[in-house]
Amino acid sequence: MSTSARTRLVHLTGAIGSGKSTVRRLLEAYGVVTLDLDSLARSMHQDPQHPVMHHLKQAFPQLITTSGCLQRGCLRSYFSQHPDQNRELLRIMQPFIQSALQHWLAQQTSSFVVCETALSLVSDDSPIPVWRRVVVDASEALRLNRLLQRQATWTSDDATNMMAMQVGREAYLLGADQVISNDGDLSRLVSQVEELYSYLCNEGEIK
Ligand SMILES: CC(C)(COP(=O)(O)OP(=O)(O)OC[C@H]1O[C@@H](n2cnc3c(N)ncnc32)[C@H](O)[C@@H]1O)[C@@H](O)C(=O)NCCC(=O)NCCS
Ligand SMILES: Nc1ncnc2c1ncn2[C@@H]1O[C@H](COP(=O)(O)OP(=O)(O)OP(=O)(O)O)[C@@H](O)[C@H]1O
């Protein structure tokens, strides 16, 4: 791919509610350039003119709003109960997301950038080289608790169904270069992110 030879991609991942976005924002405070793939996906399916909408309209006509966007909240209301349809959603979205990610990466000039997603970053037909995989980990009970606090309208069943959509804790940890254990309070997270930042800077130094 045509990525700047100097910019390395860090995949920041972990299960729903593990604390990925919190870690990403803490890294941003150090000046790290980051991209949130959930926001990127949202910017596509909340834009009626985006080319992906043609495919989404065909696949999920019942989930398209009168203004031509994908219904917000459909992860909870629909996809969490239809795993096959979720696979179809990801199949449709992936090429658009991969191409936008490649385009974004090609514009970067820092030695590394961080990309957040709970999902896989690479697909067989479009491999994007991941330099480091950082996993944010927390117990299921804690994640459930934090999700219910964050999303006032979710029931415990909603949160559990959404957690069940993703691979298990062990699978996330597989192949991790760094693990952030987010089982403690925010101050513990802050100090781990400080260490992570030093690690990435030292490892990412272009020699
Ligand atoms: C399904 C959508 C419309 C739901 O949006 P919503 O605002 O309700 O949820 P949000 O984006 O905040 O996601 C909440 C959590 O679920 C995870 N998640 C998002 N989509 C999915 C999915 N399809 N399957 C499993 N987990 C998902 C996110 O990473 C995050 O951890 C949206 O999340 C989406 O577009 N998902 C597809 C994203 C995608 O294709 N990514 C490819 C990455 S390479
Ligand atoms: N160490 C912590 N102590 C207390 N609350 C925390 C801690 N870490 C994260 N949180 C809170 O838990 C919730 C989930 O964190 P966050 O949104 O960062 O997770 P996420 O992995 O990005 O979630 P999603 O997968 O849904 O995008 C947020 O409300 C966040 O403020």
PDB file of N, CA and C in Angstrom, residues 9-11 13 130-135 172-180 196 199-200 203:
ATOM      1  N   LEU A   9       1.403   1.855  11.961  1.00  0.00           N
ATOM      2  CA  LEU A   9       0.024   1.809  12.438  1.00  0.00           C
ATOM      3  C   LEU A   9      -0.093   0.976  13.714  1.00  0.00           C
ATOM      4  N   VAL A  10      -0.630   1.592  14.748  1.00  0.00           N
ATOM      5  CA  VAL A  10      -0.909   0.890  15.996  1.00  0.00           C
ATOM      6  C   VAL A  10      -2.411   0.596  16.021  1.00  0.00           C
ATOM      7  N   HIS A  11      -2.754  -0.672  16.192  1.00  0.00           N
ATOM      8  CA  HIS A  11      -4.168  -1.056  16.306  1.00  0.00           C
ATOM      9  C   HIS A  11      -4.529  -1.099  17.787  1.00  0.00           C
ATOM     10  N   THR A  13      -7.240  -1.958  20.322  1.00  0.00           N
ATOM     11  CA  THR A  13      -8.454  -2.756  20.269  1.00  0.00           C
ATOM     12  C   THR A  13      -8.844  -3.281  21.647  1.00  0.00           C
ATOM     13  N   VAL A 130      -0.061  -3.846  10.293  1.00  0.00           N
ATOM     14  CA  VAL A 130      -0.206  -3.341  11.662  1.00  0.00           C
ATOM     15  C   VAL A 130       1.145  -3.504  12.345  1.00  0.00           C
ATOM     16  N   TRP A 131       1.653  -2.414  12.892  1.00  0.00           N
ATOM     17  CA  TRP A 131       2.975  -2.438  13.516  1.00  0.00           C
ATOM     18  C   TRP A 131       2.894  -2.981  14.942  1.00  0.00           C
ATOM     19  N   ARG A 132       1.954  -2.470  15.721  1.00  0.00           N
ATOM     20  CA  ARG A 132       1.766  -2.947  17.099  1.00  0.00           C
ATOM     21  C   ARG A 132       0.266  -3.088  17.372  1.00  0.00           C
ATOM     22  N   ARG A 133      -0.049  -4.140  18.156  1.00  0.00           N
ATOM     23  CA  ARG A 133      -1.451  -4.361  18.537  1.00  0.00           C
ATOM     24  C   ARG A 133      -1.547  -4.149  20.040  1.00  0.00           C
ATOM     25  N   VAL A 134      -2.312  -3.136  20.418  1.00  0.00           N
ATOM     26  CA  VAL A 134      -2.474  -2.809  21.839  1.00  0.00           C
ATOM     27  C   VAL A 134      -3.903  -3.174  22.242  1.00  0.00           C
ATOM     28  N   VAL A 135      -4.023  -4.015  23.286  1.00  0.00           N
ATOM     29  CA  VAL A 135      -5.349  -4.484  23.695  1.00  0.00           C
ATOM     30  C   VAL A 135      -5.700  -3.895  25.061  1.00  0.00           C
ATOM     31  N   TYR A 172      -9.151 -11.574  22.097  1.00  0.00           N
ATOM     32  CA  TYR A 172      -8.588 -10.214  21.969  1.00  0.00           C
ATOM     33  C   TYR A 172      -7.131 -10.203  22.409  1.00  0.00           C
ATOM     34  N   LEU A 173      -6.846 -10.961  23.467  1.00  0.00           N
ATOM     35  CA  LEU A 173      -5.493 -10.905  24.042  1.00  0.00           C
ATOM     36  C   LEU A 173      -4.461 -11.629  23.169  1.00  0.00           C
ATOM     37  N   LEU A 174      -4.967 -12.524  22.334  1.00  0.00           N
ATOM     38  CA  LEU A 174      -4.075 -13.299  21.470  1.00  0.00           C
ATOM     39  C   LEU A 174      -3.284 -12.368  20.550  1.00  0.00           C
ATOM     40  N   GLY A 175      -1.978 -12.477  20.576  1.00  0.00           N
ATOM     41  CA  GLY A 175      -1.164 -11.682  19.652  1.00  0.00           C
ATOM     42  C   GLY A 175      -1.013 -10.224  20.065  1.00  0.00           C
ATOM     43  N   ALA A 176      -1.369  -9.902  21.313  1.00  0.00           N
ATOM     44  CA  ALA A 176      -1.206  -8.506  21.762  1.00  0.00           C
ATOM     45  C   ALA A 176       0.265  -8.187  21.994  1.00  0.00           C
ATOM     46  N   ASP A 177       0.710  -7.035  21.538  1.00  0.00           N
ATOM     47  CA  ASP A 177       2.069  -6.587  21.845  1.00  0.00           C
ATOM     48  C   ASP A 177       2.101  -5.909  23.207  1.00  0.00           C
ATOM     49  N   GLN A 178       1.017  -5.237  23.538  1.00  0.00           N
ATOM     50  CA  GLN A 178       0.898  -4.566  24.828  1.00  0.00           C
ATOM     51  C   GLN A 178      -0.527  -4.748  25.318  1.00  0.00           C
ATOM     52  N   VAL A 179      -0.661  -4.980  26.623  1.00  0.00           N
ATOM     53  CA  VAL A 179      -2.006  -5.096  27.202  1.00  0.00           C
ATOM     54  C   VAL A 179      -2.160  -4.010  28.265  1.00  0.00           C
ATOM     55  N   ILE A 180      -3.253  -3.266  28.156  1.00  0.00           N
ATOM     56  CA  ILE A 180      -3.602  -2.293  29.190  1.00  0.00           C
ATOM     57  C   ILE A 180      -4.675  -2.962  30.035  1.00  0.00           C
ATOM     58  N   LEU A 196       2.658   3.282  28.013  1.00  0.00           N
ATOM     59  CA  LEU A 196       2.419   2.877  26.620  1.00  0.00           C
ATOM     60  C   LEU A 196       2.987   3.922  25.664  1.00  0.00           C
ATOM     61  N   TYR A 199       6.690   3.584  25.488  1.00  0.00           N
ATOM     62  CA  TYR A 199       7.022   2.375  24.731  1.00  0.00           C
ATOM     63  C   TYR A 199       6.902   2.638  23.228  1.00  0.00           C
ATOM     64  N   LEU A 200       5.770   3.254  22.828  1.00  0.00           N
ATOM     65  CA  LEU A 200       5.551   3.478  21.394  1.00  0.00           C
ATOM     66  C   LEU A 200       6.576   4.470  20.836  1.00  0.00           C
ATOM     67  N   GLU A 203      10.019   2.536  20.693  1.00  0.00           N
ATOM     68  CA  GLU A 203      10.012   1.503  19.653  1.00  0.00           C
ATOM     69  C   GLU A 203       9.847   2.114  18.260  1.00  0.00           C
TER      70      GLU A 203
END
